[in-house]
Short mmCIF file of C-alpha atoms and ligand atoms in Angstrom, two decimals:
data_model
loop_
_atom_site.label_atom_id
_atom_site.label_comp_id
_atom_site.label_asym_id
_atom_site.label_seq_id
_atom_site.Cartn_x
_atom_site.Cartn_y
_atom_site.Cartn_z
CA UNK Q 252 0.00 0.00 0.00
CA UNK Q 253 1.26 3.46 -0.91
CA UNK Q 254 1.77 6.09 1.77
CA UNK Q 255 -1.07 8.64 1.94
CA UNK Q 256 0.22 10.79 4.78
CA UNK Q 257 3.76 11.49 5.98
CA UNK Q 258 4.19 13.49 9.18
CA UNK Q 259 7.85 14.44 9.70
CA UNK Q 260 9.44 15.87 12.81
CA UNK Q 261 6.24 17.77 13.68
CA UNK Q 262 6.37 20.02 16.73
CA UNK Q 263 3.29 21.98 17.82
CA UNK Q 264 3.43 24.65 20.51
CA UNK Q 265 0.51 25.96 22.53
CA UNK Q 266 0.16 29.12 24.54
CA UNK Q 267 -1.28 28.10 27.87
CA UNK Q 268 -1.99 30.78 30.50
CA UNK Q 269 1.06 32.82 29.61
CA UNK Q 270 3.38 29.81 29.14
CA UNK Q 271 4.33 27.84 26.06
CA UNK Q 272 4.08 24.09 25.98
CA UNK Q 273 4.97 21.50 23.37
CA UNK Q 274 1.82 19.50 22.69
CA UNK Q 275 3.62 17.57 19.93
CA UNK Q 276 7.38 17.07 20.05
CA UNK Q 277 9.20 15.84 16.91
CA UNK Q 278 6.44 13.47 15.82
CA UNK Q 279 7.17 11.36 12.75
CA UNK Q 280 4.78 8.81 11.30
CA UNK Q 281 3.39 7.62 8.02
CA UNK Q 282 -0.07 6.32 7.18
CA UNK Q 283 -0.64 4.02 4.24
CA UNK Q 284 -3.60 4.31 1.93
CA UNK Q 285 -6.55 2.23 3.24
CA UNK Q 286 -4.85 1.65 6.57
CA UNK Q 287 -6.75 1.73 9.90
CA UNK Q 288 -4.40 3.40 12.35
CA UNK Q 289 -5.16 3.91 16.04
CA UNK Q 290 -3.37 6.64 18.01
CA UNK Q 291 -3.56 5.82 21.70
CA UNK Q 292 -2.57 7.58 24.92
CA UNK Q 293 -3.76 9.32 28.06
CA UNK Q 294 -5.50 12.66 28.00
CA UNK Q 295 -2.93 15.37 27.22
CA UNK Q 296 -0.51 13.08 25.33
CA UNK Q 297 -0.97 15.02 22.06
CA UNK Q 298 -3.17 12.60 20.14
CA UNK Q 299 -6.02 15.07 19.54
CA UNK Q 300 -3.51 17.81 18.66
CA UNK Q 301 -2.11 15.45 16.03
CA UNK Q 302 -5.58 14.99 14.48
CA UNK Q 303 -6.33 18.73 14.57
CA UNK Q 304 -2.92 19.49 13.02
CA UNK Q 305 -3.57 17.16 10.09
CA UNK Q 306 -6.98 18.65 9.32
CA UNK Q 307 -5.82 22.23 9.98
CA UNK Q 308 -8.11 22.96 12.92
CA UNK Q 309 -5.61 24.00 15.58
CA UNK Q 310 -6.96 27.03 17.48
CA UNK Q 311 -5.59 30.03 15.59
CA UNK Q 312 -3.45 32.38 17.66
CA UNK Q 313 -2.85 29.95 20.52
CA UNK Q 314 -1.28 26.98 18.67
CA UNK Q 315 1.27 26.86 15.88
CA UNK Q 316 3.71 24.58 14.06
CA UNK Q 317 7.23 25.32 15.21
CA UNK Q 318 8.84 22.68 12.99
CA UNK Q 319 8.10 19.77 10.69
CA UNK Q 320 5.77 18.95 7.83
CA UNK Q 321 2.52 17.08 7.11
CA UNK Q 322 2.73 15.71 3.59
CA UNK Q 323 -0.66 14.60 2.28
CA UNK Q 324 -0.50 13.18 -1.26
CA UNK Q 325 2.79 15.05 -1.53
CA UNK Q 326 1.42 18.47 -0.44
CA UNK Q 327 2.70 19.94 2.84
CA UNK Q 328 -0.51 20.83 4.69
CA UNK Q 329 1.46 22.54 7.46
CA UNK Q 330 2.62 25.20 5.01
CA UNK Q 331 -0.81 25.98 3.50
CA UNK Q 332 -2.71 29.19 4.20
CA UNK Q 333 -6.15 28.75 5.85
CA UNK Q 334 -7.91 29.46 2.54
CA UNK Q 335 -5.86 26.79 0.74
CA UNK Q 336 -6.50 24.30 3.55
CA UNK Q 337 -10.25 24.61 2.93
CA UNK Q 338 -9.76 22.74 -0.35
CA UNK Q 339 -8.64 19.69 1.63
CA UNK Q 340 -10.89 19.84 4.69
CA UNK Q 341 -14.05 17.80 4.18
CA UNK Q 342 -13.42 16.75 0.59
CA UNK Q 343 -10.06 15.05 1.22
CA UNK Q 344 -9.76 14.85 5.00
CA UNK Q 345 -12.75 14.73 7.38
CA UNK Q 346 -12.92 14.55 11.16
CA UNK Q 347 -15.57 13.28 13.52
CA UNK Q 348 -15.66 14.02 17.24
CA UNK Q 349 -16.77 12.46 20.50
CA UNK Q 350 -19.90 14.60 20.74
CA UNK Q 351 -21.78 14.84 17.42
CA UNK Q 352 -23.87 17.77 18.68
CA UNK Q 353 -20.78 19.98 18.47
CA UNK Q 354 -20.49 19.20 14.74
CA UNK Q 355 -24.11 18.89 13.63
CA UNK Q 356 -26.25 21.98 13.16
CA UNK Q 357 -28.99 21.75 15.85
CA UNK Q 358 -31.35 23.95 13.77
CA UNK Q 359 -31.32 21.78 10.63
CA UNK Q 360 -32.66 18.31 10.02
CA UNK Q 361 -30.26 15.44 9.36
CA UNK Q 362 -31.56 15.18 5.79
CA UNK Q 363 -30.98 18.87 5.08
CA UNK Q 364 -27.41 18.70 6.38
CA UNK Q 365 -26.65 15.58 4.36
CA UNK Q 366 -28.04 17.15 1.19
CA UNK Q 367 -25.91 20.25 1.74
CA UNK Q 368 -22.76 18.14 2.27
CA UNK Q 369 -23.41 16.15 -0.92
CA UNK Q 370 -24.18 19.27 -2.96
CA UNK Q 371 -21.00 20.93 -1.70
CA UNK Q 372 -18.93 17.93 -2.76
CA UNK Q 373 -20.56 17.83 -6.19
CA UNK Q 374 -20.01 21.53 -6.81
CA UNK Q 375 -16.36 21.30 -5.67
CA UNK Q 376 -15.77 18.34 -7.93
CA UNK Q 377 -17.51 19.98 -10.86
CA UNK Q 378 -15.35 23.07 -10.39
CA UNK Q 379 -12.20 20.94 -10.24
CA UNK Q 380 -13.28 19.03 -13.37
CA UNK Q 381 -14.00 22.24 -15.25
CA UNK Q 382 -10.61 23.59 -14.24
CA UNK Q 383 -8.97 20.36 -15.33
CA UNK Q 384 -10.97 20.33 -18.58
CA UNK Q 385 -12.31 16.90 -17.76
CA UNK Q 386 -15.88 15.55 -17.78
CA UNK Q 387 -17.57 14.92 -14.42
CA UNK Q 388 -17.07 11.32 -13.39
CA UNK Q 389 -17.67 9.13 -10.33
CA UNK Q 390 -14.71 8.38 -8.08
CA UNK Q 391 -13.19 4.94 -8.70
CA UNK Q 392 -13.98 2.37 -6.06
CA UNK Q 393 -17.08 4.16 -4.69
CA UNK Q 394 -20.34 2.18 -4.42
CA UNK Q 395 -23.20 2.83 -6.82
CA UNK Q 396 -26.21 4.54 -5.17
CA UNK Q 397 -29.71 3.00 -5.09
CA UNK Q 398 -32.85 4.96 -5.92
CA UNK Q 399 -34.46 7.04 -3.17
CA UNK Q 400 -36.96 9.29 -5.00
CA UNK Q 401 -37.50 12.75 -3.42
CA UNK Q 402 -39.35 15.54 -5.14
CA UNK Q 403 -37.66 18.59 -3.65
CA UNK Q 404 -34.02 17.65 -4.20
CA UNK Q 405 -32.20 16.30 -7.28
CA UNK Q 406 -32.63 12.55 -7.73
CA UNK Q 407 -28.93 11.81 -7.62
CA UNK Q 408 -28.55 13.69 -4.32
CA UNK Q 409 -31.61 11.95 -2.84
CA UNK Q 410 -30.16 8.61 -3.88
CA UNK Q 411 -26.94 9.41 -2.10
CA UNK Q 412 -28.71 10.47 1.08
CA UNK Q 413 -30.40 7.09 1.28
CA UNK Q 414 -27.19 5.27 0.37
CA UNK Q 415 -25.23 7.13 3.03
CA UNK Q 416 -27.77 6.40 5.74
CA UNK Q 417 -27.93 2.78 4.72
CA UNK Q 418 -24.13 2.60 4.69
CA UNK Q 419 -24.02 3.73 8.32
CA UNK Q 420 -26.77 1.20 9.17
CA UNK Q 421 -29.60 3.68 9.71
CA UNK Q 422 -32.50 1.55 8.59
CA UNK Q 423 -35.39 3.99 8.75
CA UNK Q 424 -33.89 6.64 6.48
CA UNK Q 425 -37.23 8.28 5.63
CA UNK Q 426 -37.89 8.96 9.31
CA UNK Q 427 -34.35 10.00 10.24
CA UNK Q 428 -33.90 12.55 7.43
CA UNK Q 429 -36.71 14.67 8.84
CA UNK Q 430 -35.39 14.63 12.41
CA UNK Q 431 -33.22 17.18 14.19
CA UNK Q 432 -29.98 15.97 15.79
CA UNK Q 433 -31.32 16.37 19.35
CA UNK Q 434 -34.17 13.98 18.51
CA UNK Q 435 -31.75 11.09 17.86
CA UNK Q 436 -30.08 8.74 20.35
CA UNK Q 437 -26.31 9.09 20.96
CA UNK Q 438 -25.48 6.12 18.73
CA UNK Q 439 -27.79 7.32 15.96
CA UNK Q 440 -26.28 10.82 16.11
CA UNK Q 441 -22.78 9.38 15.82
CA UNK Q 442 -23.88 7.39 12.75
CA UNK Q 443 -25.46 10.52 11.24
CA UNK Q 444 -22.21 12.41 11.81
CA UNK Q 445 -20.19 9.63 10.15
CA UNK Q 446 -22.61 9.75 7.20
CA UNK Q 447 -22.11 13.51 7.02
CA UNK Q 448 -18.33 13.11 6.94
CA UNK Q 449 -18.52 10.36 4.32
CA UNK Q 450 -20.89 12.38 2.13
CA UNK Q 451 -17.87 14.38 1.03
CA UNK Q 452 -16.05 11.14 0.08
CA UNK Q 453 -12.86 11.93 1.98
CA UNK Q 454 -9.81 9.74 1.43
CA UNK Q 455 -8.83 10.16 5.09
CA UNK Q 456 -11.21 10.09 8.07
CA UNK Q 457 -9.94 11.13 11.50
CA UNK Q 458 -12.17 9.93 14.34
CA UNK Q 459 -11.46 11.54 17.73
CA UNK Q 460 -12.83 9.38 20.56
CA UNK Q 461 -15.98 8.62 18.51
CA UNK Q 462 -17.26 5.95 20.89
CA UNK Q 463 -16.29 7.32 24.30
CA UNK Q 464 -19.74 8.73 25.11
CA UNK Q 465 -21.59 5.59 23.97
CA UNK Q 466 -22.72 2.52 25.88
CA UNK Q 467 -20.76 -0.68 25.30
CA UNK Q 468 -23.21 -2.21 22.79
CA UNK Q 469 -23.50 0.94 20.68
CA UNK Q 470 -19.73 1.41 20.91
CA UNK Q 471 -19.17 -2.04 19.41
CA UNK Q 472 -21.67 -1.29 16.60
CA UNK Q 473 -20.00 2.03 15.70
CA UNK Q 474 -16.52 0.42 15.70
CA UNK Q 475 -17.81 -2.37 13.44
CA UNK Q 476 -19.31 0.26 11.17
CA UNK Q 477 -16.00 2.11 10.89
CA UNK Q 478 -14.23 -1.10 9.96
CA UNK Q 479 -16.87 -1.81 7.29
CA UNK Q 480 -16.43 1.70 5.89
CA UNK Q 481 -12.70 1.15 5.56
CA UNK Q 482 -13.21 -2.20 3.85
CA UNK Q 483 -16.05 -1.09 1.53
CA UNK Q 484 -14.97 2.43 0.56
CA UNK Q 485 -11.21 2.14 0.97
CA UNK Q 486 -11.23 5.12 3.36
CA UNK Q 487 -8.03 5.50 5.36
CA UNK Q 488 -8.93 5.93 9.03
CA UNK Q 489 -7.02 7.41 11.97
CA UNK Q 490 -8.79 6.58 15.23
CA UNK Q 491 -7.77 8.71 18.21
CA UNK Q 492 -8.58 6.98 21.48
CA UNK Q 493 -7.46 6.70 25.11
CA UNK Q 494 -8.61 3.07 25.09
CA UNK Q 495 -6.23 0.34 23.89
CA UNK Q 496 -9.08 -2.18 24.04
CA UNK Q 497 -11.00 -0.12 21.48
CA UNK Q 498 -7.92 0.09 19.25
CA UNK Q 499 -7.47 -3.68 19.42
CA UNK Q 500 -10.92 -4.26 17.94
CA UNK Q 501 -10.43 -2.35 14.71
CA UNK Q 502 -6.90 -1.11 14.03
CA UNK Q 503 -4.31 -2.56 11.66
CA UNK Q 504 -1.57 -0.61 13.43
CA UNK Q 505 -1.30 1.22 16.74
CA UNK Q 506 0.79 4.24 17.70
CA UNK Q 507 1.19 4.89 21.42
CA UNK Q 508 1.87 8.50 22.46
CA UNK Q 509 3.20 9.85 25.72
CA UNK Q 510 3.79 13.53 26.61
CA UNK Q 511 3.71 14.72 23.00
CA UNK Q 512 5.97 12.00 21.59
CA UNK Q 513 5.47 8.63 19.91
CA UNK Q 514 6.81 5.92 22.21
CA UNK Q 515 5.74 2.81 20.31
CA UNK Q 516 4.53 2.06 16.78
CA UNK Q 517 3.58 -1.49 15.79
CA UNK Q 518 1.08 -3.71 14.03
CA UNK Q 519 -1.88 -4.43 16.29
CA UNK Q 520 -0.95 -8.09 16.79
CA UNK Q 521 2.70 -7.29 17.59
CA UNK Q 522 1.73 -4.53 20.03
CA UNK Q 523 -0.60 -6.74 22.02
CA UNK Q 524 1.49 -9.89 21.89
CA UNK Q 525 4.85 -8.20 22.50
CA UNK Q 526 4.50 -4.69 23.97
CA UNK Q 527 7.99 -3.26 24.37
CA UNK Q 528 7.68 0.18 25.93
CA UNK Q 529 7.09 0.17 29.72
CA UNK Q 530 4.29 2.72 29.17
CA UNK Q 531 2.52 0.44 26.66
CA UNK Q 532 2.93 -2.45 29.09
CA UNK Q 533 1.39 -0.25 31.79
CA UNK Q 534 -1.57 0.67 29.59
CA UNK Q 535 -2.18 -2.99 28.81
CA UNK Q 536 -2.13 -3.94 32.48
CA UNK Q 537 -4.96 -1.42 33.01
CA UNK Q 538 -7.31 -3.32 30.66
CA UNK Q 539 -9.76 -5.61 32.48
CA UNK Q 540 -9.45 -9.21 31.27
CA UNK Q 541 -12.53 -11.38 31.08
CA UNK Q 542 -10.60 -14.56 31.95
CA UNK Q 543 -9.10 -13.03 35.12
CA UNK Q 544 -12.27 -12.29 37.07
CA UNK Q 545 -11.52 -10.76 40.46
CA UNK Q 546 -7.88 -10.00 39.63
CA UNK Q 547 -6.69 -6.46 40.35
CA UNK Q 548 -5.84 -3.92 37.67
CA UNK Q 549 -2.42 -2.25 37.90
CA UNK Q 550 -2.62 1.50 37.28
CA UNK Q 551 0.55 3.27 36.13
CA UNK Q 552 2.04 5.12 39.12
CA UNK Q 553 2.67 8.88 38.91
CA UNK Q 554 1.16 11.41 36.53
CA UNK Q 555 1.86 13.06 33.19
CA UNK Q 556 4.80 15.50 33.15
CA UNK Q 557 4.38 19.26 32.86
CA UNK Q 558 4.80 19.97 29.13
CA UNK Q 559 5.80 23.60 29.77
CA UNK Q 560 9.26 22.30 30.63
CA UNK Q 561 11.08 20.52 27.81
CA UNK Q 562 13.70 18.10 29.12
CA UNK Q 563 16.54 16.28 27.41
CA UNK Q 564 15.56 12.92 28.89
CA UNK Q 565 12.97 10.17 28.58
CA UNK Q 566 9.67 11.73 29.62
CA UNK Q 567 8.48 8.47 31.15
CA UNK Q 568 11.54 8.17 33.39
CA UNK Q 569 9.91 9.38 36.68
CA UNK Q 570 7.25 6.65 36.29
CA UNK Q 571 9.45 3.88 34.91
CA UNK Q 572 10.62 0.98 37.06
CA UNK Q 573 13.37 0.14 34.53
CA UNK Q 574 14.90 3.66 34.40
CA UNK Q 575 18.68 3.76 33.91
CA UNK Q 576 21.26 6.56 33.99
CA UNK Q 577 21.05 7.17 30.23
CA UNK Q 578 17.28 7.69 30.50
CA UNK Q 579 17.81 10.99 32.32
CA UNK Q 580 20.58 12.14 29.94
CA UNK Q 581 19.01 11.87 26.48
CA UNK Q 582 15.70 11.53 24.68
CA UNK Q 583 15.40 7.96 23.40
CA UNK Q 584 14.91 7.87 19.62
CA UNK Q 585 12.54 5.39 17.98
CA UNK Q 586 14.49 2.13 17.55
CA UNK Q 587 13.16 -0.32 14.93
CA UNK Q 588 13.44 -3.63 16.78
CA UNK Q 589 11.47 -5.76 14.33
CA UNK Q 590 10.17 -4.91 10.89
CA UNK Q 591 7.45 -2.30 11.44
CA UNK Q 592 7.83 -2.37 15.23
CA UNK Q 593 9.47 0.75 16.68
CA UNK Q 594 9.96 1.75 20.30
CA UNK Q 595 11.49 4.81 21.97
CA UNK Q 596 13.22 3.16 24.91
CA UNK Q 597 16.88 2.54 25.80
CA UNK Q 598 16.00 -0.99 26.87
CA UNK Q 599 15.79 -1.81 23.16
CA UNK Q 600 18.63 0.16 21.56
CA UNK Q 601 22.10 1.74 21.97
FE1 SF4 D 170 12.09 3.58 31.07
FE2 SF4 D 170 14.47 4.41 30.24
FE3 SF4 D 170 12.86 3.13 28.57
FE4 SF4 D 170 12.31 5.61 29.36
S1 SF4 D 170 14.06 4.96 28.12
S2 SF4 D 170 10.89 3.93 29.22
S3 SF4 D 170 13.00 5.56 31.47
S4 SF4 D 170 13.81 2.30 30.42
#
């Protein structure tokens, strides 16, 4: 699979109550086309900042790139002006959030919002085709849309509305299109938001804690849906989550972040069968295991470091039971210990 996204040496600074902090610190990763990547870590580790950086939604004025690049299909998104970034947001890269009500318009029905999203995509594509001198054509690999039949909107748009709702497993499309977001259950709203994001046919979908607010059953359904979307549409997905158990259910590859840096990067099977970083091992020991009923969970001692102070040392050192002298003298680089399995820990390199 070809690489769709290459993040190189990305550092993002925030202004926080008069101080500067590094929310991302020299982050380098690549995402292949049609890959399902999970980015995992505690609150404040930089995983959401990574997603917002890619889609160009960092809060203006209080966050900025201080180094690095984000190459998407060969274009450095980090160097684009806000107006140029609008050509990528939605149509190429979409993002969904934990609480759909923050993204959906509460004053418009689900159907209206879907129609607008589809029309926007069509007009953007038409404009691009006119500029390229090409005839309008469907994207390769996208599913054909069944008939829906609505009088007030163009047939092809109505067909897509039904297809989108059916894709996200909303069975009663005719009822749901006329409802407002607040009239839907949490799971249904999340599905509607996924449909909205997919209506623009993005190549990359970033999902930030999309299941955190849902009950366990609905969470499993939404995760299954995301996996189906990846398989059916070929959408590349980056799932941002604090929950390794969630990542294990859907991801092809998992990146573990700690204090703004990547500490481990591995295929999902390798990460769970052979976790190498002491932080990853700690996260795994916090997951309840069905076969060990009554056994105690082992929380990681200590707390996240203060990111206002950059140190030339392993950030995990104050919490690490394996810490050595070198750990307080240098930042461990990512060592590739097996093919595709990297870890930033001196236990595994130098
Ligand atoms: Fe622990 Fe040292 Fe590895 Fe950091 S580099 S995780 S302190 S052993």
